[in-house]
CSV table of C-alpha atoms in Angstrom, one decimal:
chain,number,residue,atom,x,y,z
A,1,ASN,CA,4.6,-53.0,4.5
A,2,GLN,CA,4.8,-52.4,8.2
A,3,VAL,CA,8.4,-53.4,8.2
A,4,ALA,CA,9.1,-51.0,5.3
A,5,ASP,CA,7.2,-48.2,7.1
A,6,PHE,CA,9.4,-48.8,10.2
A,7,PHE,CA,12.6,-48.3,8.2
A,8,PHE,CA,11.3,-45.5,6.1
A,9,GLU,CA,10.4,-43.5,9.2
A,10,ARG,CA,13.9,-43.9,10.6
A,11,TRP,CA,15.8,-43.8,7.3
A,12,LYS,CA,17.9,-40.7,7.9
A,13,ASN,CA,19.0,-42.0,11.3
A,14,LEU,CA,20.1,-45.5,10.2
A,15,ALA,CA,23.8,-46.4,10.4
A,16,PRO,CA,25.3,-47.7,7.2
A,17,THR,CA,25.1,-51.4,8.0
A,18,PRO,CA,21.4,-51.4,9.2
A,19,ARG,CA,20.6,-49.3,6.2
A,20,ARG,CA,22.1,-51.8,3.8
A,21,GLU,CA,20.2,-54.6,5.5
A,22,ALA,CA,17.0,-52.6,5.4
A,23,LEU,CA,17.5,-51.8,1.8
A,24,ALA,CA,18.0,-55.5,0.9
A,25,LEU,CA,14.8,-56.4,2.8
A,26,ILE,CA,12.7,-53.7,1.2
A,27,ALA,CA,14.1,-54.1,-2.3
A,28,GLY,CA,13.5,-57.9,-2.2
A,29,ASN,CA,9.7,-57.5,-2.2
A,30,PRO,CA,8.1,-56.1,-5.3
A,31,ASN,CA,5.5,-54.1,-3.4
A,32,THR,CA,7.9,-52.4,-0.9
A,33,GLY,CA,10.5,-52.1,-3.7
A,34,MET,CA,8.0,-50.0,-5.7
A,35,ARG,CA,7.5,-47.8,-2.7
A,36,LEU,CA,11.3,-47.5,-2.3
A,37,MET,CA,11.7,-46.4,-5.9
A,38,GLU,CA,8.8,-43.9,-5.5
A,39,LYS,CA,10.7,-42.3,-2.6
A,40,MET,CA,13.9,-42.3,-4.7
A,41,LYS,CA,12.0,-40.5,-7.5
A,42,ALA,CA,10.7,-37.9,-4.9
A,43,GLY,CA,14.3,-37.3,-3.7
A,44,GLU,CA,13.6,-38.7,-0.2
A,45,ILE,CA,16.2,-41.5,-0.6
A,46,SER,CA,19.2,-41.4,-2.9
A,47,LYS,CA,18.8,-43.7,-6.0
A,48,ALA,CA,22.5,-44.4,-5.8
A,49,LEU,CA,21.8,-46.7,-2.9
A,50,MET,CA,19.9,-49.2,-5.0
A,51,PRO,CA,22.0,-52.3,-5.5
A,52,PRO,CA,23.0,-52.7,-9.2
A,53,MET,CA,21.7,-56.2,-9.4
A,54,GLN,CA,18.3,-55.0,-8.0
A,55,ARG,CA,18.3,-52.3,-10.7
A,56,TRP,CA,18.9,-54.9,-13.3
A,57,SER,CA,16.1,-57.1,-11.9
A,58,TYR,CA,13.5,-54.3,-11.7
A,59,ALA,CA,14.3,-53.1,-15.3
A,60,ARG,CA,13.3,-56.6,-16.4
A,61,SER,CA,10.3,-57.1,-14.2
A,62,SER,CA,7.1,-58.6,-15.5
A,63,ASN,CA,5.3,-55.9,-13.6
A,64,GLU,CA,5.1,-53.1,-16.2
A,65,GLU,CA,4.7,-50.4,-13.6
A,66,VAL,CA,7.9,-51.5,-11.7
A,67,LYS,CA,9.8,-51.9,-15.0
A,68,ALA,CA,8.8,-48.4,-16.2
A,69,LEU,CA,9.8,-46.7,-13.0
A,70,ALA,CA,13.1,-48.6,-12.8
A,71,ILE,CA,14.0,-47.5,-16.3
A,72,GLU,CA,12.9,-43.9,-15.6
A,73,LEU,CA,15.1,-43.8,-12.4
A,74,PHE,CA,18.2,-45.8,-13.5
A,75,GLY,CA,18.1,-45.7,-17.3
A,76,GLN,CA,18.3,-48.6,-19.7
A,77,ALA,CA,21.6,-50.2,-20.7
A,78,SER,CA,22.7,-50.0,-24.3
A,79,GLY,CA,22.9,-53.3,-26.0
A,80,ASP,CA,25.9,-52.3,-27.9
A,81,ARG,CA,28.7,-52.9,-25.4
A,82,ALA,CA,31.5,-52.5,-28.0
A,83,GLN,CA,30.3,-49.0,-28.8
A,84,VAL,CA,30.0,-48.0,-25.1
A,85,ILE,CA,33.5,-49.3,-24.4
A,86,ALA,CA,34.9,-47.5,-27.4
A,87,ASP,CA,33.3,-44.2,-26.2
A,88,TYR,CA,34.8,-44.6,-22.7
A,89,LYS,CA,38.1,-45.8,-24.0
A,90,ALA,CA,38.7,-42.4,-25.7
A,91,ALA,CA,38.5,-40.7,-22.3
A,92,LEU,CA,41.4,-42.8,-21.0
A,93,SER,CA,43.9,-41.0,-23.3
A,94,LYS,CA,42.3,-37.6,-22.8
A,95,HIS,CA,42.3,-37.4,-19.0
A,96,GLU,CA,44.6,-38.2,-16.1
A,97,GLY,CA,42.8,-40.1,-13.4
A,98,ASP,CA,42.8,-39.0,-9.8
A,99,PRO,CA,42.8,-42.0,-7.3
A,100,GLU,CA,41.1,-40.0,-4.5
A,101,ARG,CA,38.3,-38.9,-6.7
A,102,GLY,CA,38.2,-42.5,-8.0
A,103,LYS,CA,37.7,-43.7,-4.4
A,104,ALA,CA,34.6,-41.5,-4.2
A,105,VAL,CA,33.3,-43.0,-7.5
A,106,PHE,CA,33.9,-46.5,-6.1
A,107,GLN,CA,31.6,-45.6,-3.2
A,108,LYS,CA,29.0,-43.7,-5.2
A,109,ALA,CA,28.6,-46.2,-8.0
A,110,ALA,CA,27.9,-49.0,-5.5
A,111,CYS,CA,31.1,-50.9,-6.4
A,112,MET,CA,31.7,-51.1,-2.7
A,113,THR,CA,28.5,-53.2,-2.2
A,114,CYS,CA,30.3,-56.2,-3.8
A,115,HIS,CA,34.0,-55.4,-3.8
A,116,GLN,CA,36.5,-54.3,-1.2
A,117,LEU,CA,39.6,-52.2,-1.9
A,118,GLY,CA,41.7,-49.9,0.1
A,119,GLY,CA,39.7,-50.5,3.2
A,120,VAL,CA,36.4,-49.6,1.5
A,121,GLY,CA,33.5,-51.9,0.8
A,122,VAL,CA,32.7,-55.6,1.4
A,123,GLU,CA,33.8,-58.8,-0.4
A,124,VAL,CA,31.0,-60.5,-2.2
A,125,GLY,CA,32.3,-60.8,-5.7
A,126,PRO,CA,35.9,-61.4,-6.9
A,127,ALA,CA,38.8,-59.9,-4.9
A,128,LEU,CA,40.4,-56.8,-6.4
A,129,ALA,CA,43.8,-57.1,-4.9
A,130,ASP,CA,45.5,-57.9,-8.2
A,131,VAL,CA,43.6,-55.6,-10.5
A,132,ARG,CA,46.4,-52.9,-10.5
A,133,SER,CA,48.5,-55.1,-12.7
A,134,LYS,CA,45.7,-55.2,-15.4
A,135,PRO,CA,45.9,-52.7,-18.3
A,136,ALA,CA,43.4,-49.8,-18.0
A,137,GLU,CA,41.6,-50.9,-21.1
A,138,ALA,CA,41.1,-54.4,-19.8
A,139,LEU,CA,39.6,-53.0,-16.6
A,140,LEU,CA,37.3,-50.8,-18.6
A,141,THR,CA,36.0,-53.8,-20.5
A,142,ASP,CA,35.5,-55.8,-17.2
A,143,ILE,CA,33.4,-52.9,-15.8
A,144,LEU,CA,31.3,-52.1,-18.9
A,145,ASP,CA,30.9,-55.6,-20.2
A,146,PRO,CA,30.9,-57.8,-17.1
A,147,ASN,CA,29.2,-60.8,-18.9
A,148,ARG,CA,31.9,-61.2,-21.5
A,149,ALA,CA,33.6,-63.9,-19.4
A,150,VAL,CA,31.8,-65.1,-16.2
A,151,GLU,CA,33.3,-67.8,-14.0
A,152,GLU,CA,30.6,-70.2,-12.8
A,153,ARG,CA,31.3,-69.4,-9.1
A,154,TRP,CA,30.6,-65.7,-9.8
A,155,ALA,CA,27.4,-66.2,-11.7
A,156,ALA,CA,24.3,-64.7,-10.1
A,157,TYR,CA,21.3,-66.7,-8.9
A,158,SER,CA,17.8,-65.6,-8.7
A,159,ILE,CA,15.5,-67.0,-6.0
A,160,GLU,CA,11.8,-66.2,-5.5
A,161,THR,CA,10.3,-67.3,-2.2
A,162,ARG,CA,6.7,-68.6,-1.7
A,163,ASP,CA,5.8,-65.3,0.0
A,164,GLY,CA,6.8,-63.3,-3.0
A,165,ARG,CA,10.3,-62.1,-2.0
A,166,GLN,CA,12.9,-61.9,-4.7
A,167,LEU,CA,16.6,-62.4,-4.0
A,168,ALA,CA,19.5,-62.0,-6.4
A,169,GLY,CA,23.0,-62.9,-5.3
A,170,LEU,CA,25.8,-65.5,-5.2
A,171,VAL,CA,25.2,-69.0,-3.7
A,172,ALA,CA,27.5,-69.3,-0.7
A,173,ALA,CA,26.4,-72.8,0.3
A,174,GLU,CA,23.5,-75.2,-0.2
A,175,THR,CA,22.2,-78.3,1.4
A,176,ASP,CA,19.1,-80.5,0.9
A,177,ALA,CA,17.4,-78.3,3.5
A,178,ALA,CA,18.4,-74.7,2.6
A,179,ILE,CA,20.3,-72.3,0.3
A,180,GLU,CA,22.6,-69.6,1.6
A,181,VAL,CA,22.7,-66.6,-0.6
A,182,ARG,CA,25.3,-63.9,-0.4
A,183,LEU,CA,23.7,-60.6,-1.3
A,184,PRO,CA,25.2,-57.2,-2.4
A,185,GLY,CA,26.2,-55.3,0.7
A,186,GLY,CA,27.8,-58.4,2.3
A,187,ILE,CA,24.5,-59.7,3.7
A,188,SER,CA,23.9,-63.5,3.8
A,189,GLU,CA,20.5,-65.0,3.9
A,190,THR,CA,19.6,-68.6,4.3
A,191,VAL,CA,16.4,-69.7,2.6
A,192,PRO,CA,14.8,-73.0,3.6
A,193,ARG,CA,14.2,-75.2,0.5
A,194,ASP,CA,10.5,-75.6,1.3
A,195,GLN,CA,10.1,-71.8,1.1
A,196,VAL,CA,11.7,-71.6,-2.4
A,197,SER,CA,9.3,-71.0,-5.3
A,198,THR,CA,11.9,-70.6,-8.1
A,199,TYR,CA,15.7,-71.0,-8.0
A,200,GLU,CA,17.8,-70.5,-11.1
A,201,THR,CA,21.0,-69.1,-12.4
A,202,THR,CA,20.8,-65.9,-14.4
A,203,GLY,CA,24.0,-67.1,-16.3
A,204,MET,CA,25.3,-63.6,-15.8
A,205,SER,CA,27.7,-61.7,-13.5
A,206,LEU,CA,26.2,-60.3,-10.3
A,207,MET,CA,27.8,-57.0,-11.6
A,208,PRO,CA,25.1,-55.6,-13.9
A,209,VAL,CA,25.5,-54.2,-17.4
A,210,GLY,CA,24.8,-50.5,-17.7
A,211,LEU,CA,27.2,-48.9,-15.1
A,212,GLU,CA,27.8,-46.2,-17.7
A,213,GLY,CA,24.5,-44.9,-16.5
A,214,ALA,CA,26.0,-44.2,-13.1
A,215,ILE,CA,29.6,-43.4,-14.0
A,216,THR,CA,30.6,-40.5,-16.4
A,217,LYS,CA,33.7,-40.9,-18.7
A,218,GLU,CA,35.8,-38.6,-16.4
A,219,GLU,CA,34.6,-40.6,-13.3
A,220,MET,CA,35.6,-43.8,-15.0
A,221,VAL,CA,39.1,-42.6,-15.6
A,222,ASP,CA,39.3,-41.7,-11.9
A,223,LEU,CA,37.9,-45.0,-10.8
A,224,ILE,CA,40.4,-46.9,-12.9
A,225,ALA,CA,43.2,-44.8,-11.4
A,226,PHE,CA,41.9,-45.8,-7.9
A,227,LEU,CA,41.8,-49.5,-8.9
A,228,LYS,CA,45.4,-49.4,-10.2
A,229,ALA,CA,46.8,-47.2,-7.3
A,230,ARG,CA,46.8,-50.0,-4.7
């Protein structure tokens, strides 16, 4: 809590990289994560900064208070992916995307915490260099239904430490002594094996389901225009 207090007091003056590191540290602990969400609800910190995987984790928390606040702040993803994709697909033919506006969406919707494109963001998940050759409808499906096809190397892992911290990210390396986890925002953390309480794959993409809650149909058209412009 003292660490969280330190960062909360200086939040407005933190540079982007220290802010991402502080966010990962605070969000990884259920107690300080709850305080972070309360500040987001109060408008003191932008809820757009919460890493997508952390939103996913909180919305499925066994702590009902944490779960309820996460759903209130970030919404709950519809289980019918086909319907969501169909709703968004109609917008592709109705609107012409603007790559510059799409770049802003890429930043706002937290895509940049796991992907890099056009000099923006960090590489945690798959590289986006070749996405411009993909049809717009295929990109739409990749974004809105990220678990339709997940390569093992891009599957997210969940780690809970003995002191109660929760980490969700990609396994960058592991030995008999420790596990290195690559977290959204480009931060890597090495956890000693003797500090690990639980360690398991989620079987799902680090990119969470439910991005329609953060991206409107018009913004999606702009985002796809940005992805295909490079």
